[in-house]
């Protein structure tokens, strides 16, 4: 929930967004959400745009939500923009080099006048395949993301997952907050740079990996993708329900409620033998016998997690979101709006004791000297801790002596545990209590993602941390928030894809929903939790006391659709995917050539529309510029789509891309990539390797391992980078226990009692 103004931690911080030559449609969340989040935390945000609006954004309403608390300045005057940046604390800068660096608005020019400026730049995307302009569709088409999800027709689809936009927004905010934290210690500003391509990769950490000698089932996931059933069912009333039963006992309870035959071997055996898939198919007829509300009531009564499948923005009507600050009422020009609120809740930790919080490291490293105790499991919490490790923090991963549950899911370990040290400890055992208390007392950050009430039972709750360490940043990466009527419910990526509208957005108009298989909402949840921790560290440095931070998977999922809002009781969604899953309209979509190959086309303005018309036979393209469906020129847009589809079907896709580019238009050919081809395109790209987007290192179990690396590029002197390693279960237990002050006899006793475990060395 957004705190009262007097308690907002970023009050007094001046942020300037420069978005000249880049718009809301192309950048997506990348261009609006970073400033929105900083404004929600109390910063004063000024948004600078060109004197003329971006033409293709004319019927895109998302900015009304993203820019709601920003002061708008429309100018093409370089000196006016420079004057704003001269006294800013933070600059968020978007656009092509010709409109940024060539005007003297790059970091080197600005830091000479404002040495304490934190400057974050979103550049056009560059790989070995060339440079792509700042339109999410073009970036994702060029990279091949649109080939990675099976749609409702053959061929690549417009994958409306907002991957590049939300990922880039996350990278920008994390970078800004890390640099602000260093500035609070040293007084020096700094720079960060990213791109929509980097942002896309930030959401794909669980999807991209390649090993030298991993077991076939592990390497097979990275090569071919997941074959796990989605458990999405249509009920008797025609409504859809998403079911998840990964928690203890849920599988048995679901079978009992449905009246299916009992499982003799249990969940994991059924999964390995294929019986789970057989059940998943059989359950389609079971769910068709009762309305959705009946199934939701029955399943929740026995503890089985389930959610209704909603459209984008529909969850804003849920009273739970209003109670926890995720649905915020506002007045705008006589209208009653409800917009997506901040996914980060923050308040001081415990009572003020009059002492100043520790300043942290005085070096140039962003998080050097910061100790993070990571009690989290699965994906969102561990990913947040990994991001902190990527920034230089010492992250201690606490896991059970047998290893956390996701150890069996190698993709999650690979994507979320890099750079940490592992302490294998039974934190519920009485003998472990002194260890837990020393961990809590010595931490700068305590992070967990347990369900509401579990932290209290384990003795790692806010009250305990505040008593032992009032200067800590205590972060709960929750499911539905820490309070409210739904706080205690379990959740995972699939459930949040359902309830936040993600699955329906991807499915396209009138189609069944489609779920992305690379757990993008879990990944978003991890980045948002990292933002929350960094905001807490900054607030601690500014206010001299610890912070209690709560983020949620629900809030992270809503953030992806945060351009959607409610106005006077009706949802305002803006451009939506069509039934054939091609895009938003004639000027922002995929087209099929006569040879069955596909390409992406963006027509950003009227001059480009006229050049396109010159390529179409018989002057049949409507004269009016109508790039998107659903606006004032909807009829013209639909007629234009039909004209262009017919024209492009007359020749091969590559030929059309050549002609379109020759006319100065923005087009990208889509390469037909299977899962292995897509990962190879990422991992083997030489530019990706040079920029650190891809890293390679030795692992104990898999030999040489390659994956998406730390995507945060900051400077100057931002540190030497994280340790490239994956910890084994308890690999660092003795080392960490020794650091905590335990003697050899005490450590041996913990190991002998199996309260702690040290991984055996070869």
XYZ file of C-alpha atoms in Angstrom:
762
model
C 0.000 0.000 0.000
C 1.280 3.485 -0.810
C 2.316 5.204 2.401
C 1.089 8.652 3.477
C 3.034 11.509 1.889
C 4.901 12.309 5.093
C 6.385 8.811 5.133
C 7.277 8.366 1.474
C 10.986 7.467 1.427
C 11.948 9.215 -1.820
C 10.432 12.605 -1.012
C 12.751 15.365 -2.240
C 14.316 13.236 -4.979
C 14.192 14.878 -8.410
C 13.734 12.571 -11.428
C 13.654 13.664 -15.078
C 12.376 11.303 -17.784
C 13.544 12.245 -21.273
C 11.489 10.383 -23.872
C 12.001 12.241 -27.137
C 11.541 10.104 -30.231
C 10.283 7.138 -28.217
C 6.701 6.416 -27.236
C 4.439 4.387 -24.989
C 3.553 1.741 -27.586
C 7.106 0.977 -28.632
C 8.789 1.090 -25.231
C 5.857 -0.378 -23.341
C 6.320 -0.448 -19.586
C 10.017 0.424 -20.009
C 9.181 4.023 -20.858
C 6.650 4.730 -18.120
C 6.869 2.304 -15.219
C 10.315 3.296 -13.845
C 9.231 6.888 -13.312
C 5.834 5.735 -12.037
C 7.431 3.515 -9.379
C 9.787 6.272 -8.254
C 6.861 8.715 -8.081
C 4.889 6.192 -6.010
C 7.814 6.174 -3.577
C 7.669 9.950 -3.276
C 10.030 11.279 -5.957
C 9.194 14.410 -7.978
C 9.137 13.205 -11.590
C 9.221 15.445 -14.658
C 8.542 13.804 -18.020
C 10.056 15.502 -21.086
C 8.585 14.628 -24.477
C 8.847 16.169 -27.914
C 6.808 19.200 -28.903
C 4.735 16.944 -31.159
C 3.140 13.747 -29.756
C 4.374 10.398 -31.040
C 1.877 9.688 -33.864
C 1.455 5.943 -33.316
C 0.594 6.611 -29.646
C -2.539 8.564 -30.561
C -4.906 5.760 -29.556
C -2.710 4.267 -26.829
C -4.112 5.211 -23.386
C -1.522 3.404 -21.245
C 0.388 6.592 -20.498
C -2.574 8.012 -18.572
C -1.817 5.417 -15.910
C 1.978 5.327 -16.199
C 2.479 9.108 -16.190
C -0.247 9.991 -13.700
C 1.950 11.698 -11.095
C 4.492 13.261 -13.432
C 4.807 16.860 -14.549
C 4.791 16.970 -18.358
C 7.159 19.205 -20.353
C 6.758 19.148 -24.153
C 9.785 20.692 -25.839
C 12.407 20.129 -28.516
C 14.693 22.768 -26.993
C 17.937 21.101 -25.945
C 18.834 23.895 -23.538
C 15.488 23.603 -21.750
C 15.992 19.861 -21.284
C 19.605 20.372 -20.199
C 18.509 22.904 -17.583
C 16.143 20.358 -16.041
C 18.811 17.668 -15.987
C 21.472 19.986 -14.537
C 19.800 19.919 -11.128
C 18.169 16.466 -11.225
C 19.100 13.547 -9.003
C 18.069 10.930 -11.578
C 17.780 10.968 -15.373
C 15.864 8.250 -17.245
C 16.724 8.749 -20.905
C 15.144 7.066 -23.947
C 15.504 7.503 -27.680
C 17.881 7.143 -30.644
C 21.415 8.518 -30.485
C 20.547 11.294 -32.948
C 18.051 12.741 -30.481
C 20.035 12.120 -27.298
C 23.832 11.939 -27.534
C 24.002 14.159 -30.619
C 22.140 16.880 -28.679
C 24.575 16.730 -25.784
C 22.209 14.841 -23.492
C 24.433 11.820 -22.963
C 26.040 10.935 -19.659
C 29.451 12.473 -20.354
C 27.923 15.847 -21.212
C 25.597 15.879 -18.239
C 27.977 14.595 -15.562
C 30.350 17.474 -16.279
C 27.594 19.871 -15.204
C 26.008 17.587 -12.589
C 28.596 15.147 -11.135
C 26.120 13.612 -8.678
C 23.585 12.726 -11.376
C 22.414 9.106 -11.595
C 21.882 8.572 -15.324
C 20.052 5.518 -16.740
C 19.886 5.111 -20.496
C 17.634 2.837 -22.553
C 19.441 2.442 -25.871
C 18.229 0.870 -29.102
C 18.825 -2.893 -29.020
C 22.050 -4.194 -30.525
C 23.139 -7.781 -31.182
C 25.259 -9.421 -33.857
C 22.129 -9.345 -36.037
C 22.224 -5.541 -36.043
C 20.493 -2.659 -34.281
C 16.739 -2.640 -33.757
C 14.698 0.479 -32.998
C 12.804 0.861 -29.714
C 9.643 -1.060 -30.540
C 9.034 -4.170 -28.470
C 7.489 -6.017 -31.419
C 10.565 -5.479 -33.609
C 12.973 -6.505 -30.856
C 11.065 -9.683 -30.029
C 10.574 -10.578 -33.700
C 14.267 -10.073 -34.462
C 15.230 -12.235 -31.471
C 12.706 -14.962 -32.298
C 10.605 -14.754 -29.132
C 7.449 -14.857 -31.264
C 8.361 -18.416 -32.298
C 8.554 -19.740 -28.733
C 4.897 -20.152 -27.828
C 2.451 -22.305 -29.784
C -0.524 -20.185 -30.746
C -3.993 -20.794 -32.137
C -2.634 -21.084 -35.663
C 0.612 -22.338 -37.233
C 3.579 -20.024 -37.392
C 4.990 -17.311 -35.147
C 2.576 -15.220 -33.100
C 2.593 -11.792 -31.522
C 3.521 -12.939 -27.996
C 1.697 -10.318 -25.948
C 3.606 -11.016 -22.730
C 5.086 -7.481 -22.338
C 8.466 -9.185 -21.882
C 10.818 -6.550 -23.249
C 8.996 -3.629 -21.627
C 8.651 -4.958 -18.089
C 12.119 -6.481 -18.105
C 13.714 -3.205 -19.187
C 11.693 -1.282 -16.601
C 13.044 -3.639 -13.944
C 16.642 -3.240 -15.095
C 16.335 0.548 -15.124
C 14.844 0.836 -11.636
C 17.255 -1.669 -10.075
C 20.206 0.176 -11.628
C 18.968 3.586 -10.503
C 18.366 2.457 -6.923
C 21.739 0.705 -6.694
C 23.514 3.832 -7.972
C 21.518 6.038 -5.603
C 22.591 3.814 -2.731
C 26.229 4.238 -3.684
C 25.735 7.982 -4.077
C 24.354 8.160 -0.533
C 27.678 6.705 0.666
C 30.138 8.407 -1.664
C 28.410 11.469 -3.125
C 29.259 10.327 -6.671
C 26.766 9.820 -9.439
C 27.017 7.184 -12.121
C 25.501 5.682 -15.221
C 23.598 2.583 -16.274
C 22.532 1.404 -19.700
C 20.163 -1.232 -20.989
C 17.838 -1.942 -23.924
C 14.577 -3.653 -24.764
C 16.593 -6.701 -25.790
C 18.224 -6.826 -22.354
C 14.772 -6.477 -20.839
C 13.481 -9.421 -22.842
C 16.381 -11.546 -21.587
C 15.665 -10.474 -17.997
C 12.373 -12.389 -18.157
C 13.868 -15.546 -19.707
C 16.385 -16.682 -17.091
C 14.587 -19.981 -16.521
C 14.362 -20.635 -20.252
C 17.938 -20.202 -21.495
C 20.749 -22.529 -20.448
C 23.164 -25.044 -21.924
C 25.284 -27.588 -20.106
C 28.246 -29.768 -20.921
C 27.057 -32.927 -19.191
C 23.777 -32.409 -17.366
C 21.338 -35.320 -17.150
C 19.151 -35.723 -20.262
C 15.986 -34.555 -18.478
C 17.767 -31.359 -17.405
C 19.387 -30.531 -20.724
C 16.152 -31.569 -22.454
C 14.237 -28.782 -20.709
C 16.574 -26.107 -22.051
C 16.646 -27.743 -25.485
C 12.957 -28.532 -25.969
C 10.977 -26.705 -23.280
C 8.488 -27.796 -20.667
C 5.971 -30.575 -21.228
C 4.228 -29.990 -17.887
C 0.401 -29.761 -18.161
C -1.114 -26.324 -17.612
C -4.194 -27.435 -15.577
C -6.483 -24.844 -17.151
C -10.110 -26.017 -17.327
C -13.467 -24.846 -18.645
C -16.309 -25.245 -16.179
C -20.031 -25.929 -16.701
C -20.863 -22.208 -16.995
C -18.235 -21.706 -19.708
C -15.833 -19.889 -17.369
C -12.211 -20.941 -17.006
C -10.306 -21.922 -13.874
C -6.571 -22.270 -13.326
C -5.511 -24.926 -10.816
C -2.191 -25.500 -9.034
C -1.385 -28.210 -6.525
C 2.345 -27.967 -5.934
C 1.921 -27.550 -2.173
C 2.079 -30.399 0.300
C -1.022 -32.601 0.164
C -2.723 -30.607 -2.599
C -2.473 -33.394 -5.182
C -4.258 -35.905 -2.974
C -6.882 -33.328 -1.984
C -7.569 -32.390 -5.612
C -8.026 -36.057 -6.573
C -10.465 -36.541 -3.691
C -12.526 -33.443 -4.539
C -12.757 -34.446 -8.188
C -13.651 -38.036 -7.319
C -10.803 -39.442 -9.405
C -9.087 -42.710 -8.541
C -6.420 -42.355 -5.805
C -2.747 -42.150 -6.698
C -0.839 -45.178 -5.490
C 2.603 -43.662 -6.053
C 2.048 -39.961 -5.382
C 2.600 -36.714 -7.257
C 6.249 -36.954 -8.273
C 6.039 -40.556 -9.475
C 2.876 -39.815 -11.446
C 4.657 -36.880 -13.041
C 7.674 -38.972 -14.074
C 5.616 -41.911 -15.390
C 3.176 -39.813 -17.416
C 0.165 -40.609 -15.243
C -0.124 -36.955 -14.238
C -0.583 -35.968 -17.874
C -3.233 -38.646 -18.273
C -5.078 -37.312 -15.234
C -4.795 -33.728 -16.499
C -6.525 -34.707 -19.734
C -9.156 -36.760 -17.919
C -10.007 -33.917 -15.550
C -11.381 -31.843 -18.438
C -14.650 -33.784 -18.212
C -14.683 -33.549 -14.404
C -14.528 -29.737 -14.323
C -17.212 -29.471 -17.017
C -19.814 -30.760 -14.547
C -20.026 -27.708 -12.222
C -19.844 -23.899 -12.508
C -16.548 -22.187 -11.740
C -17.656 -20.630 -8.445
C -18.567 -24.074 -7.139
C -15.165 -25.483 -8.031
C -13.327 -22.511 -6.515
C -15.222 -22.925 -3.256
C -14.671 -26.691 -3.109
C -10.988 -26.533 -3.962
C -10.156 -23.695 -1.582
C -11.987 -25.452 1.247
C -9.466 -28.297 1.059
C -6.437 -26.074 0.448
C -6.009 -26.561 -3.300
C -4.868 -23.349 -4.993
C -7.002 -22.085 -7.866
C -7.901 -18.796 -9.526
C -10.447 -17.595 -12.080
C -9.073 -16.719 -15.498
C -9.712 -12.988 -15.915
C -9.024 -10.437 -18.609
C -6.490 -7.592 -18.261
C -7.655 -5.097 -15.645
C -10.614 -7.122 -14.387
C -8.848 -7.831 -11.080
C -9.009 -4.102 -10.267
C -12.597 -4.755 -9.124
C -11.429 -7.238 -6.462
C -11.769 -5.603 -2.992
C -8.534 -7.268 -1.928
C -6.551 -5.142 -4.378
C -8.105 -1.956 -3.012
C -7.316 -2.982 0.566
C -3.614 -3.568 -0.120
C -3.135 -0.548 -2.387
C -2.971 -2.305 -5.758
C -6.223 -0.706 -6.997
C -6.032 3.036 -6.386
C -8.974 5.404 -7.009
C -8.149 8.758 -8.589
C -9.935 11.753 -10.063
C -8.826 12.937 -13.506
C -10.509 15.675 -15.529
C -13.892 14.907 -14.022
C -13.520 11.139 -14.412
C -13.365 8.480 -11.701
C -10.374 6.264 -12.413
C -8.986 3.175 -10.734
C -5.346 2.486 -11.592
C -2.812 -0.172 -10.626
C -1.003 0.936 -7.475
C 2.582 0.374 -6.414
C 3.608 -3.282 -5.995
C 5.980 -2.188 -3.213
C 4.860 -1.409 0.323
C 7.431 0.075 2.697
C 7.503 1.409 6.228
C 10.101 1.736 8.994
C 11.080 -1.473 10.766
C 10.364 -1.468 14.485
C 10.646 1.515 16.848
C 13.229 4.240 16.287
C 16.197 3.870 18.634
C 17.963 7.112 17.790
C 20.966 5.507 16.113
C 21.933 5.854 12.491
C 21.847 2.849 10.202
C 25.243 1.523 9.111
C 26.456 3.336 5.992
C 27.655 0.230 4.141
C 30.771 0.050 2.025
C 32.570 3.218 1.029
C 34.047 1.704 -2.119
C 32.772 2.097 -5.638
C 31.138 -1.340 -5.623
C 27.368 -0.977 -5.644
C 26.475 -3.448 -2.880
C 29.913 -4.450 -1.591
C 29.734 -4.958 2.156
C 25.990 -5.640 2.125
C 25.032 -9.023 3.596
C 21.784 -10.640 2.477
C 20.286 -13.611 4.326
C 18.036 -15.352 1.831
C 15.458 -17.706 3.367
C 13.382 -17.834 0.179
C 12.662 -20.747 -2.138
C 11.221 -21.433 -5.606
C 11.807 -18.497 -8.017
C 10.677 -14.963 -7.144
C 12.461 -14.651 -3.794
C 15.672 -16.401 -4.892
C 15.837 -14.322 -8.083
C 15.634 -11.117 -6.041
C 18.577 -12.290 -3.950
C 20.520 -13.231 -7.082
C 20.035 -9.719 -8.466
C 21.525 -8.383 -5.228
C 24.437 -10.824 -5.602
C 24.931 -9.570 -9.163
C 25.337 -6.080 -7.660
C 28.052 -7.278 -5.301
C 26.178 -8.263 -2.141
C 27.259 -11.257 -0.063
C 24.159 -13.467 -0.284
C 23.810 -16.394 2.109
C 21.212 -18.862 0.904
C 19.566 -20.755 3.757
C 18.095 -24.082 2.684
C 17.126 -27.363 4.401
C 19.883 -29.972 4.834
C 18.332 -31.994 2.008
C 18.271 -28.931 -0.232
C 15.341 -26.686 -1.126
C 12.446 -28.131 -3.127
C 13.463 -26.466 -6.383
C 16.814 -28.243 -6.452
C 14.981 -30.880 -8.506
C 14.031 -28.196 -11.036
C 17.482 -27.445 -12.369
C 16.311 -24.492 -14.452
C 15.240 -22.618 -11.317
C 18.520 -23.284 -9.525
C 20.454 -22.138 -12.586
C 18.410 -18.979 -13.019
C 18.081 -17.909 -9.387
C 21.016 -19.123 -7.262
C 24.096 -17.867 -9.076
C 26.691 -16.117 -6.924
C 25.308 -17.140 -3.525
C 26.814 -19.107 -0.658
C 24.760 -22.020 0.676
C 24.186 -22.732 4.365
C 22.199 -25.958 4.751
C 20.355 -25.605 8.056
C 17.169 -26.947 9.636
C 15.989 -23.563 10.859
C 13.089 -25.092 12.791
C 15.329 -27.220 15.001
C 15.944 -25.828 18.522
C 19.692 -26.342 18.109
C 19.644 -24.072 15.041
C 18.163 -21.131 16.916
C 21.494 -19.524 17.918
C 22.611 -19.726 14.270
C 19.389 -18.132 13.011
C 19.638 -15.308 15.534
C 23.236 -14.515 14.604
C 22.280 -14.544 10.933
C 19.441 -12.110 11.575
C 21.553 -9.892 13.829
C 24.336 -9.548 11.258
C 22.247 -9.049 8.114
C 21.704 -5.891 6.131
C 18.824 -7.617 4.321
C 16.569 -10.452 5.445
C 14.494 -11.898 2.609
C 11.839 -14.610 2.512
C 8.806 -15.605 0.452
C 6.969 -17.862 2.914
C 3.190 -17.815 3.111
C 1.694 -15.442 5.656
C 2.220 -16.800 9.180
C 5.107 -19.157 8.407
C 7.867 -16.641 9.212
C 6.348 -16.129 12.678
C 6.333 -19.876 13.289
C 9.975 -20.127 12.221
C 11.084 -17.113 14.254
C 12.232 -14.973 11.321
C 9.284 -12.555 11.393
C 9.433 -8.763 11.401
C 9.117 -8.445 15.174
C 12.028 -10.813 15.787
C 14.239 -9.121 13.176
C 13.386 -5.668 14.541
C 14.359 -6.793 18.043
C 17.639 -8.365 16.973
C 18.583 -5.925 14.207
C 16.515 -2.717 13.944
C 18.736 -1.497 11.085
C 17.884 -4.378 8.750
C 15.832 -4.213 5.577
C 13.256 -6.961 6.039
C 11.573 -8.025 2.784
C 8.632 -10.387 2.423
C 8.172 -11.354 -1.225
C 4.595 -12.524 -0.751
C 1.943 -14.074 -2.974
C -1.097 -11.813 -2.471
C 0.412 -9.286 -0.068
C 0.907 -9.511 3.694
C -2.588 -8.305 4.598
C -6.104 -8.391 3.179
C -8.673 -11.147 2.670
C -6.513 -13.150 0.245
C -3.176 -12.787 2.036
C -2.994 -16.390 3.250
C -3.748 -17.998 -0.135
C -0.950 -19.810 -1.979
C 0.077 -18.747 -5.461
C 2.498 -19.461 -8.267
C 3.248 -18.183 -11.756
C 0.360 -19.994 -13.474
C -2.246 -18.727 -11.011
C -1.027 -15.162 -11.387
C -1.019 -15.444 -15.182
C -4.706 -16.318 -14.839
C -5.930 -13.727 -12.350
C -3.988 -10.726 -13.712
C -5.207 -11.139 -17.297
C -1.888 -12.318 -18.696
C -3.198 -15.577 -20.202
C -6.151 -13.876 -21.884
C -3.942 -11.128 -23.320
C -1.682 -13.717 -24.925
C -4.590 -15.775 -26.246
C -6.011 -13.012 -28.415
C -9.541 -11.718 -28.898
C -12.209 -14.397 -28.466
C -9.695 -17.236 -28.100
C -8.900 -19.537 -25.235
C -6.160 -18.154 -22.985
C -2.546 -19.158 -23.488
C 0.020 -19.482 -20.707
C 3.662 -18.640 -21.227
C 5.776 -21.615 -20.194
C 8.902 -19.806 -18.972
C 7.329 -18.532 -15.686
C 7.473 -14.823 -16.595
C 5.410 -13.664 -13.602
C 7.684 -15.433 -11.150
C 10.583 -13.677 -12.857
C 8.796 -10.328 -12.673
C 8.128 -10.998 -8.990
C 11.839 -11.502 -8.396
C 12.784 -8.234 -10.070
C 10.102 -6.323 -8.170
C 11.322 -7.790 -4.873
C 14.862 -6.698 -5.756
C 13.530 -3.194 -6.404
C 11.816 -3.277 -3.013
C 15.003 -4.305 -1.195
C 17.072 -1.635 -2.934
C 14.434 0.986 -2.156
C 14.609 -0.158 1.470
C 18.400 0.148 1.523
C 18.178 3.652 0.069
C 15.521 4.678 2.581
C 17.680 3.259 5.371
C 20.673 5.292 4.250
C 18.543 8.440 4.013
C 16.500 7.984 7.178
C 18.835 6.157 9.522
C 16.644 3.163 10.311
C 15.654 -0.248 9.005
C 12.752 -0.840 6.669
C 9.952 -3.371 6.304
C 9.268 -4.062 2.623
C 6.447 -6.167 1.198
C 6.118 -7.074 -2.477
C 3.816 -9.617 -4.080
C 3.414 -11.834 -7.109
C -0.030 -10.299 -7.528
C 1.406 -6.785 -7.636
C 4.132 -7.862 -10.053
C 1.574 -9.464 -12.351
C -0.647 -6.394 -12.250
C 2.393 -4.250 -13.088
C 2.693 -5.996 -16.458
C -0.829 -4.807 -17.315
C -0.550 -1.477 -15.461
C -1.386 0.543 -18.562
C -4.927 -0.832 -18.259
C -7.181 1.171 -15.930
C -10.810 1.673 -15.024
C -12.576 4.917 -15.976
C -16.093 5.660 -14.756
C -16.701 1.959 -14.152
C -15.450 0.775 -17.559
C -12.076 -0.772 -18.359
C -9.772 1.159 -20.694
C -7.420 -1.397 -22.207
C -6.030 0.208 -25.339
C -4.608 -1.920 -28.177
C -5.465 -5.601 -27.911
C -4.310 -8.699 -29.716
C -6.534 -9.960 -32.519
C -7.928 -13.488 -32.843
C -5.205 -14.536 -35.293
C -2.558 -13.308 -32.836
C -0.853 -11.049 -35.360
C -0.759 -7.757 -33.425
C -2.581 -4.533 -32.642
C -3.386 -3.245 -36.126
C -1.955 -2.683 -39.616
C 0.950 -0.559 -38.378
C 2.047 -2.793 -35.494
C 1.809 -6.483 -36.274
C 3.153 -9.607 -37.956
C 2.443 -10.396 -41.627
C 2.779 -13.609 -43.612
C 4.574 -13.571 -46.925
C 3.616 -15.694 -49.906
C 6.276 -18.266 -48.982
C 4.839 -18.956 -45.531
C 7.551 -16.921 -43.762
C 6.563 -14.065 -41.455
C 7.830 -10.579 -40.704
C 7.066 -7.747 -38.278
C 6.119 -4.278 -39.476
C 5.873 -0.993 -37.561
C 4.516 2.146 -39.226
C 5.232 4.890 -36.674
C 3.913 8.018 -38.415
C 2.102 9.551 -41.403
C 5.200 9.859 -43.660
C 5.928 6.165 -43.147
C 2.275 5.382 -43.949
C 2.584 7.269 -47.250
C 5.792 5.407 -48.143
C 4.029 2.150 -47.369
C 1.090 3.153 -49.587
C 3.492 3.661 -52.482
C 4.513 -0.004 -52.249
C 0.944 -1.324 -52.315
C -0.603 -1.913 -55.771
C -3.352 0.353 -57.055
C -3.153 2.875 -54.207
C -5.580 0.737 -52.247
C -4.245 1.573 -48.765
C -6.599 4.036 -47.008
C -5.212 7.567 -47.038
C -5.927 8.171 -43.369
C -3.119 7.126 -41.019
C -4.682 4.271 -39.035
C -1.963 2.075 -37.521
C -4.037 0.519 -34.707
C -7.460 -1.038 -34.356
C -9.937 0.201 -31.778
C -9.409 3.937 -32.177
C -11.291 6.670 -34.012
C -10.128 5.265 -37.364
C -10.967 1.641 -36.595
C -12.732 1.013 -39.920
C -9.771 2.352 -41.876
C -7.373 0.255 -39.798
C -9.279 -2.934 -40.544
C -9.473 -2.135 -44.258
C -5.732 -1.406 -44.257
C -4.989 -4.767 -42.665
C -6.927 -6.601 -45.365
C -5.127 -4.658 -48.110
C -1.697 -5.302 -46.649
C -2.350 -8.989 -45.976
C -3.314 -9.467 -49.638
C -0.347 -7.460 -50.912
C 2.236 -9.208 -48.756
C 0.882 -12.653 -49.661
C 1.954 -11.987 -53.255
C 5.677 -12.236 -52.526
C 8.193 -13.886 -50.199
C 8.628 -12.391 -46.737
C 12.349 -11.666 -47.125
C 11.684 -9.821 -50.357
C 9.074 -7.666 -48.688
C 11.387 -6.874 -45.790
C 14.012 -5.725 -48.280
C 11.544 -3.496 -50.127
C 10.112 -2.070 -46.908
C 13.528 -1.246 -45.516
C 14.522 0.232 -48.847
C 11.608 2.647 -48.417
C 12.805 3.601 -44.927
C 10.223 1.482 -43.096
C 10.737 -0.590 -39.958
C 10.514 -4.326 -40.660
C 12.105 -7.446 -39.193
C 12.095 -10.932 -40.690
C 11.122 -13.677 -38.243
C 13.472 -16.641 -38.326
C 11.673 -19.975 -37.723
C 13.424 -21.065 -34.509
C 12.624 -24.061 -32.351
C 13.484 -23.900 -28.636
C 17.065 -25.050 -29.203
C 17.537 -22.624 -32.069
C 16.258 -19.765 -29.920
C 18.618 -20.508 -27.045
C 21.560 -20.895 -29.446
C 20.733 -17.523 -30.994
C 21.052 -15.977 -27.530
C 23.991 -17.961 -26.170
C 26.163 -17.918 -29.294
C 25.730 -14.254 -30.196
C 29.208 -12.642 -29.961
C 27.802 -9.250 -28.965
C 25.899 -10.864 -26.122
C 29.108 -12.437 -24.874
C 31.090 -9.206 -25.063
C 28.404 -7.272 -23.170
C 28.092 -9.959 -20.476
C 24.544 -10.894 -21.434
C 25.809 -14.471 -21.652
C 28.248 -16.044 -19.197
C 29.997 -19.394 -19.073
C 31.553 -21.079 -16.030
C 32.302 -24.428 -14.432
C 29.737 -26.219 -12.266
C 30.153 -29.310 -10.109
C 27.343 -31.355 -11.655
C 26.965 -30.050 -15.194
C 30.528 -29.238 -16.228
C 30.753 -26.111 -18.332
C 27.483 -24.201 -18.089
C 26.222 -21.251 -20.145
C 23.299 -19.018 -19.282
C 21.931 -15.483 -19.388
C 24.327 -13.535 -17.202
C 24.033 -10.425 -15.036
C 22.262 -7.879 -17.236
C 23.045 -4.839 -15.096
C 25.628 -2.623 -16.788
C 26.601 0.276 -14.524
C 29.561 2.596 -14.062
C 31.893 4.153 -13.494
C 33.783 1.803 -11.148
C 30.671 -0.213 -10.331
C 32.636 -3.256 -9.193
C 34.177 -6.342 -10.687
C 30.958 -8.286 -11.134
C 29.461 -11.228 -9.259
C 31.004 -14.597 -8.571
C 30.051 -16.966 -11.375
C 29.151 -20.139 -9.527
C 26.180 -22.253 -8.464
C 26.406 -23.372 -4.832
C 25.924 -26.979 -3.867
C 23.675 -27.816 -0.922
C 25.590 -26.722 2.167
C 28.741 -25.983 0.193
C 29.611 -23.062 2.476
C 28.035 -24.177 5.752
C 31.226 -24.520 7.789
C 32.647 -21.338 6.298
C 29.559 -19.315 7.217
C 29.164 -20.842 10.675
C 32.792 -19.980 11.385
C 32.201 -16.391 10.258
C 29.260 -16.234 12.658
C 31.597 -17.019 15.539
C 30.853 -20.678 16.185
C 33.742 -22.859 17.286
C 34.781 -26.126 15.720
C 33.132 -28.228 18.408
C 29.841 -26.350 18.062
C 29.911 -26.749 14.291
C 30.703 -30.457 14.547
C 27.767 -30.906 16.928
C 25.388 -29.217 14.484
C 26.673 -31.419 11.670
C 26.495 -34.597 13.746
C 22.896 -33.841 14.765
C 22.086 -33.210 11.071
C 20.843 -29.747 11.983
C 23.411 -28.440 9.514
C 25.045 -30.068 6.518
C 28.360 -29.432 4.812
C 28.672 -30.599 1.228
C 31.485 -33.104 0.880
C 34.372 -31.978 -1.272
C 35.842 -34.291 -3.909
